[in-house]
Short mmCIF file of C-alpha atoms in Angstrom, two decimals:
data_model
loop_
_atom_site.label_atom_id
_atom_site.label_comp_id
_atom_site.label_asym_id
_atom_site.label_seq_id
_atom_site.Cartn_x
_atom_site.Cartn_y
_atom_site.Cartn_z
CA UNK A 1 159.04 -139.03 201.51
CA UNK A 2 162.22 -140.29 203.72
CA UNK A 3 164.63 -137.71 205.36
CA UNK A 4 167.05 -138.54 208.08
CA UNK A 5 167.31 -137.07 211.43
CA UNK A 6 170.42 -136.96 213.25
CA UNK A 7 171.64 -138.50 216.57
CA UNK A 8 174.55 -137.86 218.63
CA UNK A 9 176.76 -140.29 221.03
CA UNK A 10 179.34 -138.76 223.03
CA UNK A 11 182.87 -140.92 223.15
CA UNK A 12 185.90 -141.27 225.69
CA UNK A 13 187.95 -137.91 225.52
CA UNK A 14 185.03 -135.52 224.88
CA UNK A 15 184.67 -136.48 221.02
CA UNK A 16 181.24 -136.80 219.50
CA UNK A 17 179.96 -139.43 217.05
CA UNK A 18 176.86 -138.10 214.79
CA UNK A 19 174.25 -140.85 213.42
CA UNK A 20 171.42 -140.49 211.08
CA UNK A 21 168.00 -142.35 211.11
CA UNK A 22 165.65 -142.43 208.56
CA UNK A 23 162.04 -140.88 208.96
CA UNK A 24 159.43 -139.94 206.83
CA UNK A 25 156.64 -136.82 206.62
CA UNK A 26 153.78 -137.33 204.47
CA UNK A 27 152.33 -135.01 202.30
CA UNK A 28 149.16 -134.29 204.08
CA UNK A 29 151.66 -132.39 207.02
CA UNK A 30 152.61 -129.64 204.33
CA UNK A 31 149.07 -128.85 203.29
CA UNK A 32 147.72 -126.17 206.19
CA UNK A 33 144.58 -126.65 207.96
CA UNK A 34 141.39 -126.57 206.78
CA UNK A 35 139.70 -125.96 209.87
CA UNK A 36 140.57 -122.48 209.65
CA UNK A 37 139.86 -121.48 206.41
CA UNK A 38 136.55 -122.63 206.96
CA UNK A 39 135.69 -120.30 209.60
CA UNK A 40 137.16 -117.29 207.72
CA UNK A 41 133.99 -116.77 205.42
CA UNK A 42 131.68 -116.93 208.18
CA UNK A 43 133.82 -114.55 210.46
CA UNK A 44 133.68 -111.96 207.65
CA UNK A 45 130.22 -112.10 206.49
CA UNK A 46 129.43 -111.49 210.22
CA UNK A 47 131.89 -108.40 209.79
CA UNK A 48 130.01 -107.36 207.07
CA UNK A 49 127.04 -107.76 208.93
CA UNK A 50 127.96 -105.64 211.94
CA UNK A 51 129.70 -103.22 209.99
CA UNK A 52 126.48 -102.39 207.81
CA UNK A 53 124.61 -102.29 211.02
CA UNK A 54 126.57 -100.08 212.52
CA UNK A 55 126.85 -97.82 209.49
CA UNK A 56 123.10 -97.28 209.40
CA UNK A 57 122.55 -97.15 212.64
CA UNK A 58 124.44 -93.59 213.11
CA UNK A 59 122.77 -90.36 213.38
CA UNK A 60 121.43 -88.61 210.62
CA UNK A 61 122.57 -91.59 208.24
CA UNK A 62 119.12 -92.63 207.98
CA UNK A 63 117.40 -92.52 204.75
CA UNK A 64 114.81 -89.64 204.92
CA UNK A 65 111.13 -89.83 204.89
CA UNK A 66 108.77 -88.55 202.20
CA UNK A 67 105.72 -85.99 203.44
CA UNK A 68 102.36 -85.34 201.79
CA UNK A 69 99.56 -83.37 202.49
CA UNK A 70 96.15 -84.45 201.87
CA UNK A 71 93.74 -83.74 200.07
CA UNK A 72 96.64 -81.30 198.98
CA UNK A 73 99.44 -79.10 199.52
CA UNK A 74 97.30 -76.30 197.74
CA UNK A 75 93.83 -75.57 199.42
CA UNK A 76 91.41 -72.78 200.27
CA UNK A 77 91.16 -70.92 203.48
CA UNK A 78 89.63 -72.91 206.43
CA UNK A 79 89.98 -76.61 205.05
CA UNK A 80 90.88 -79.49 206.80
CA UNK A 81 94.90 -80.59 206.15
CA UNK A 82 96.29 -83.62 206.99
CA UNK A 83 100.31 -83.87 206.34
CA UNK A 84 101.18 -87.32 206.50
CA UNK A 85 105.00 -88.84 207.09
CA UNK A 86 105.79 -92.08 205.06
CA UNK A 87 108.83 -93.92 206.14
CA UNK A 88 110.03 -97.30 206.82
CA UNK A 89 107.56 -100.18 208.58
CA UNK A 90 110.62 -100.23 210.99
CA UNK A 91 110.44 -96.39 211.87
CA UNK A 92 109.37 -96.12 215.65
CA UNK A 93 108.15 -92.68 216.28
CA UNK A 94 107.39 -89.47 213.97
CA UNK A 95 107.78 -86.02 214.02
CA UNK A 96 106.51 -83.10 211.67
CA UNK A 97 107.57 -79.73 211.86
CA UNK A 98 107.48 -76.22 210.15
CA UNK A 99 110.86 -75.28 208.56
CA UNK A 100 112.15 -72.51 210.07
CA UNK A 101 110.34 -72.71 213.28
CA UNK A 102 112.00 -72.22 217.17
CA UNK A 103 114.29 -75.47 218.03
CA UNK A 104 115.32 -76.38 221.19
CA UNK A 105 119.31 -77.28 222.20
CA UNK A 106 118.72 -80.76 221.99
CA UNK A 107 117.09 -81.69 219.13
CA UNK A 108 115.48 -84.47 219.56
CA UNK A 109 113.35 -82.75 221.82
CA UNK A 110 112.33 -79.78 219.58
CA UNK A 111 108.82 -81.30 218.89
CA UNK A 112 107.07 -83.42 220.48
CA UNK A 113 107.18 -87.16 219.50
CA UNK A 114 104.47 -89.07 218.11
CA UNK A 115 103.90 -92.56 217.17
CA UNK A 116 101.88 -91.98 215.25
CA UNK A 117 103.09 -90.52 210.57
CA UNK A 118 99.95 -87.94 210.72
CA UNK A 119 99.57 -84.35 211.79
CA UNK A 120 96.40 -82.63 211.30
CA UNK A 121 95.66 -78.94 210.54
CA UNK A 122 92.04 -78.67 211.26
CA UNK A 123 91.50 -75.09 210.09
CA UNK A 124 94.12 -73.45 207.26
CA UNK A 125 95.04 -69.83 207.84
CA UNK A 126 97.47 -67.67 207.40
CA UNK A 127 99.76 -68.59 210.20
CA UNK A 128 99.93 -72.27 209.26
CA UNK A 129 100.84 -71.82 205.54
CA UNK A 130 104.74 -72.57 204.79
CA UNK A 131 107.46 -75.31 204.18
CA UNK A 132 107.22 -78.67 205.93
CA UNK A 133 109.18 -81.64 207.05
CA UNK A 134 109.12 -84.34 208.51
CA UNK A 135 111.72 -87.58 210.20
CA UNK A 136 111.31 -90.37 212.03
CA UNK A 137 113.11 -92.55 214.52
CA UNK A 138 114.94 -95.90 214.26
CA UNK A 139 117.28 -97.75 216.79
CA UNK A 140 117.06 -94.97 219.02
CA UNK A 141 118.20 -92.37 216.47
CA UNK A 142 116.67 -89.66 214.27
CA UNK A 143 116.56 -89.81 210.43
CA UNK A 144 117.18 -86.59 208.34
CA UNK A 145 114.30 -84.74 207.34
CA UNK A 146 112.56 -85.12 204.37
CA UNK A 147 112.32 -83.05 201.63
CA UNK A 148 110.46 -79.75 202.06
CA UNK A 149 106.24 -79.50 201.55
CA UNK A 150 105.09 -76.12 200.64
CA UNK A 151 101.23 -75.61 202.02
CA UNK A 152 99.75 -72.98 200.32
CA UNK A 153 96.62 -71.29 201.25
CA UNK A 154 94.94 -69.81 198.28
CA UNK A 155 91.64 -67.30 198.04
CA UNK A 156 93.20 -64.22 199.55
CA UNK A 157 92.80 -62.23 196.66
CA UNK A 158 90.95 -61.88 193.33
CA UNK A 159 91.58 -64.45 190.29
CA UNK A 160 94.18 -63.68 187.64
CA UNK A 161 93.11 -64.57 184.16
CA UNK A 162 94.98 -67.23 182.26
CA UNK A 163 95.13 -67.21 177.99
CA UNK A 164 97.42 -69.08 175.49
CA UNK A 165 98.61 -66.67 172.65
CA UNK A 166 98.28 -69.29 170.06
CA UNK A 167 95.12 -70.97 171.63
CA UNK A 168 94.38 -73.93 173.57
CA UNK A 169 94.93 -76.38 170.42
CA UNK A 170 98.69 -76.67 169.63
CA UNK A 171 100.90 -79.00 167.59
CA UNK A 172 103.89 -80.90 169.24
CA UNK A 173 107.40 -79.02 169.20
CA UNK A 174 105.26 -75.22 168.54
CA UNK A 175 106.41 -72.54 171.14
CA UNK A 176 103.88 -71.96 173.65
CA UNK A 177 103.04 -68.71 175.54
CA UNK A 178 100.74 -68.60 177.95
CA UNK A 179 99.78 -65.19 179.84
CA UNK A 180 98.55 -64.33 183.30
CA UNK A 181 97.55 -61.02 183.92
CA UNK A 182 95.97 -59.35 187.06
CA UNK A 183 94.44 -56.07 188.00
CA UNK A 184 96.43 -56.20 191.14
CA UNK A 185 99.85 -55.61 191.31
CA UNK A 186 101.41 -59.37 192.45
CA UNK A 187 104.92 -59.63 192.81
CA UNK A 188 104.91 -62.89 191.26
CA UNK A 189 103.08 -65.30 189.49
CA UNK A 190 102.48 -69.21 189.93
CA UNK A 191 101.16 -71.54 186.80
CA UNK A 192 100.43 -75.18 188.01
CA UNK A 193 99.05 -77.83 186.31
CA UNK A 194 96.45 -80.82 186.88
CA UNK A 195 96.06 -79.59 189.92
CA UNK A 196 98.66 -78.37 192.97
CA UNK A 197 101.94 -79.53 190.42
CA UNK A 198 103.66 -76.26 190.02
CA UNK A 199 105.34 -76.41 186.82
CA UNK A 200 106.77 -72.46 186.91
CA UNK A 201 107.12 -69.17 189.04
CA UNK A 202 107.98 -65.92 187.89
CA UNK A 203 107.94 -62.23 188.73
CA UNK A 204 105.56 -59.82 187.16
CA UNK A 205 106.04 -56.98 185.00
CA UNK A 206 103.62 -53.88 184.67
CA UNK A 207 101.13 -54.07 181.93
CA UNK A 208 97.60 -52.06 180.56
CA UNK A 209 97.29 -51.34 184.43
CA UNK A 210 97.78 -53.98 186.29
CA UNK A 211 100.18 -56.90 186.56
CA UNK A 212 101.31 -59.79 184.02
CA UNK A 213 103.77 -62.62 183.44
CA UNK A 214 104.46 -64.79 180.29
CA UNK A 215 105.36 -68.68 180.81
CA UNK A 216 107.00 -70.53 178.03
CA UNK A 217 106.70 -73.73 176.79
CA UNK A 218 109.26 -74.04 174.62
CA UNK A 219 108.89 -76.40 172.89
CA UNK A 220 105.33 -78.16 173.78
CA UNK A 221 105.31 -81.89 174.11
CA UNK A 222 102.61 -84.23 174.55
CA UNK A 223 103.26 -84.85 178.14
CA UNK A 224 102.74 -80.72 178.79
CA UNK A 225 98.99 -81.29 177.35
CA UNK A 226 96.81 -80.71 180.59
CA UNK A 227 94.65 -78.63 182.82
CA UNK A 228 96.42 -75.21 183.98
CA UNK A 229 95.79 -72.31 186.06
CA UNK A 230 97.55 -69.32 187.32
CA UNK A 231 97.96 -67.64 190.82
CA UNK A 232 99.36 -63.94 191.89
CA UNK A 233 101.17 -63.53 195.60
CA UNK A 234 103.60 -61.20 197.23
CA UNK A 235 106.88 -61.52 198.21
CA UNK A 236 106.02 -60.34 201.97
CA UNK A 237 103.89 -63.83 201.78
CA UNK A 238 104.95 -66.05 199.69
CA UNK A 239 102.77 -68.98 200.17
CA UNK A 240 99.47 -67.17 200.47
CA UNK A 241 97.87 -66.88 196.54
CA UNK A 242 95.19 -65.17 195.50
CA UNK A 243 92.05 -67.26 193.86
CA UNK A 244 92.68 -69.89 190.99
CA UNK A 245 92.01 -68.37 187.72
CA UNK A 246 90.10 -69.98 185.70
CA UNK A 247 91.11 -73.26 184.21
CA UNK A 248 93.36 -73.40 180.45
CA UNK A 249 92.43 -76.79 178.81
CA UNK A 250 95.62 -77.18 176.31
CA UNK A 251 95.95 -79.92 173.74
CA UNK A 252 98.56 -80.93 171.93
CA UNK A 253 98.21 -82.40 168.64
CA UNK A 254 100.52 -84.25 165.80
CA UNK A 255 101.52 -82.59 163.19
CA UNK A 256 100.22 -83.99 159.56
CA UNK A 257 103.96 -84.41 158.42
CA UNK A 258 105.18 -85.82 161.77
CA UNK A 259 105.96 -89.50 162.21
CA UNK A 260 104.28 -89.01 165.36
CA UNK A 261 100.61 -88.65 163.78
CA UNK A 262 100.77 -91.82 161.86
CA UNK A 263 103.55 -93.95 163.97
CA UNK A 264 102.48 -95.54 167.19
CA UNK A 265 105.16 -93.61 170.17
CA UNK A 266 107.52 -95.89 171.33
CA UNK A 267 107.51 -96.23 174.84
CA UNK A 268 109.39 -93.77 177.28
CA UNK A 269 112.61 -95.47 178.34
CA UNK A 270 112.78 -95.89 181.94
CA UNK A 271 115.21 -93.63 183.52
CA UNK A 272 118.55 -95.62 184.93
CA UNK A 273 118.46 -96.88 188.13
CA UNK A 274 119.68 -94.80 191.03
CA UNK A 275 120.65 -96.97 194.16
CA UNK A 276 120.20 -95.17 197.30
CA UNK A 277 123.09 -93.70 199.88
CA UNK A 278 122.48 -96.87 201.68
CA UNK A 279 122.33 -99.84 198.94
CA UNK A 280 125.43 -97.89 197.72
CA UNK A 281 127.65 -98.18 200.85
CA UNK A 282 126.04 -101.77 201.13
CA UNK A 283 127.16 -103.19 197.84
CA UNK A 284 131.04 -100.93 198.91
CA UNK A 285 131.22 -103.28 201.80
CA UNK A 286 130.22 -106.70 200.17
CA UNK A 287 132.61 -105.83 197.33
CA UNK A 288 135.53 -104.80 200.11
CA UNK A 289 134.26 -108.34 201.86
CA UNK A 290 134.91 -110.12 198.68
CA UNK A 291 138.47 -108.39 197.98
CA UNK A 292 139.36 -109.06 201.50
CA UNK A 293 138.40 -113.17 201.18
CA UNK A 294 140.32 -113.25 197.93
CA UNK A 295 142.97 -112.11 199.38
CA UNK A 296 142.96 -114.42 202.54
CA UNK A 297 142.40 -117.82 200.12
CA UNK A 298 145.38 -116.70 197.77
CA UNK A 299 147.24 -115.99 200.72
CA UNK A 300 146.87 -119.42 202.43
CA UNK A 301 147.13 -121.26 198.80
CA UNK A 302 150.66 -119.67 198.33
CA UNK A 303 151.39 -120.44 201.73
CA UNK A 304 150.22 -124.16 201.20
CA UNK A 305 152.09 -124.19 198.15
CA UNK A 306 155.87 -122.99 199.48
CA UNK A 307 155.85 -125.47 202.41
CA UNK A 308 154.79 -128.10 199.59
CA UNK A 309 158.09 -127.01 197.77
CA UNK A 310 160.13 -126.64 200.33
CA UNK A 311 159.17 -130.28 201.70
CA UNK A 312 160.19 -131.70 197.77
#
């Protein structure tokens, strides 16, 4: 492509003569770089990088820990507890603590660290009974706690008794009642099921002296078919329960006109997935990466293209 440039050659008098010469650009001089679009992608997936480190690197943005208690949260006086902290293979130090217990100004000295997920309660009493939680520590900082662990101590007081009103043999989608009833006068009853799951809690009402409460299953399923047993406690002390009562085999059964008796079940859908807090603001800062590289190539492709038709 040929333009001309122009030259200028001053004459006698102070007059000025104006030439032109022919030159040419080639089309390769419009097009813009590509040296430095090719170090835009990396330069923002290191962004993206940093900025996700960063993010999850903050206080209390870590995701929390799960705590268990083993053999289980629900044992007899004097037994041997071990509450146990399971977070990430990255997780530095531990800490367990009783909710609700004396904390220090700075927090991260309220109990004393350990490196190693276990505490130990060698002898259950009264005094150690309550909720639990645990964190841990990662890059320096402290995760949030974990949910709550209620450690019950049970024993302190005489067994309830524990019936079904229409018998330990139902059919699927029948009403269930099932009645615990104690001499003493709890405040409140506990029913749990295959063995420290507690599936309902509910004050008492007086009854043929003593105590009673009536849990519902309305309507039975198959997956409420199990092993139950009741508990009494007071409010004073709410996670000290009397003795187990004694255990309520219930089955449930098919009816004869149900599809269910004589049709395989289908399988239980799986519930949708959930990402966490921190896939969540993960996949937020790839898709804001990806908007902002969109905008950056159709940015320099306009670009290249106006110079292009400004050159022609």
């Amino acid at each position: 492509m040929s333009f001309y440039s122009r030259a200028t050659t001053s004459l006698p008098g102070g007059l000025s003569l104006f030439r032109t010469s022919p030159f040419s650009i080639s089309k390769s001089s419009a097009q813009p770089e590509p040296g430095i679009m090719s170090v835009v992608p990396p330069l923002l997936l290191c962004l993206g990088l940093c900025l996700s480190q960063s993010t999850w690197t903050q206080k209390g943005n870590l995701p929390p820990p799960r705590i268990t208690a083993l053999p289980g949260s629900i044992v007899p006086p004097r037994s041997l507890v071990t509450l146990l902290c399971q977070g990430p293979k990255q997780a530095e130090r531990y800490r367990i603590s009783k909710v609700g217990s004396p904390e220090l100004m700075d927090e991260e000295e309220q109990i004393t660290p350990r490196k190693t997920n276990i505490m130990s309660i060698t002898e259950m009493t009264i005094d150690k009974t309550g909720l639990y939680h645990c964190s841990y520590q990662r890059g320096g900082h402290w995760s949030q706690f974990s949910d709550p662990l209620q450690l019950v101590m049970t024993g302190a007081y005489d067994k309830p008794s524990l019936s079904s009103v229409a018998g330990t043999a139902v059919a699927q989608g029948e009403n269930v009642k099932l009645q615990c009833f104690s001499k003493i006068n709890h405040a409140v009853f506990i029913l749990t099921k295959d063995g420290d799951h507690i599936t309902q809690k509910q004050s008492s009402t007086p009854q043929h002296g003593g105590h009673q409460t009536i849990f519902l299953l309305n309507p039975v399923s198959f997956a409420q078919a199990g092993t139950y047993r009741c508990y009494g406690a007071f409010l004073d002390h709410p996670y000290v329960w009397s003795q187990p009562s004694d255990p309520l085999q219930l089955q449930v059964e098919g009816t004869t006109d149900s599809p269910s008796s004589t049709q395989p079940r289908c399988a239980t859908v799986p519930a949708a997935w959930r990402p966490s807090m921190e896939t969540q603001v993960r996949l937020s800062l790839a898709a804001l990466l990806l908007l902002v590289m969109v905008v950056l190539l159709a940015e320099a492709w306009c670009s290249g293209a106006e110079s292009l038709c400004g050159v022609r």
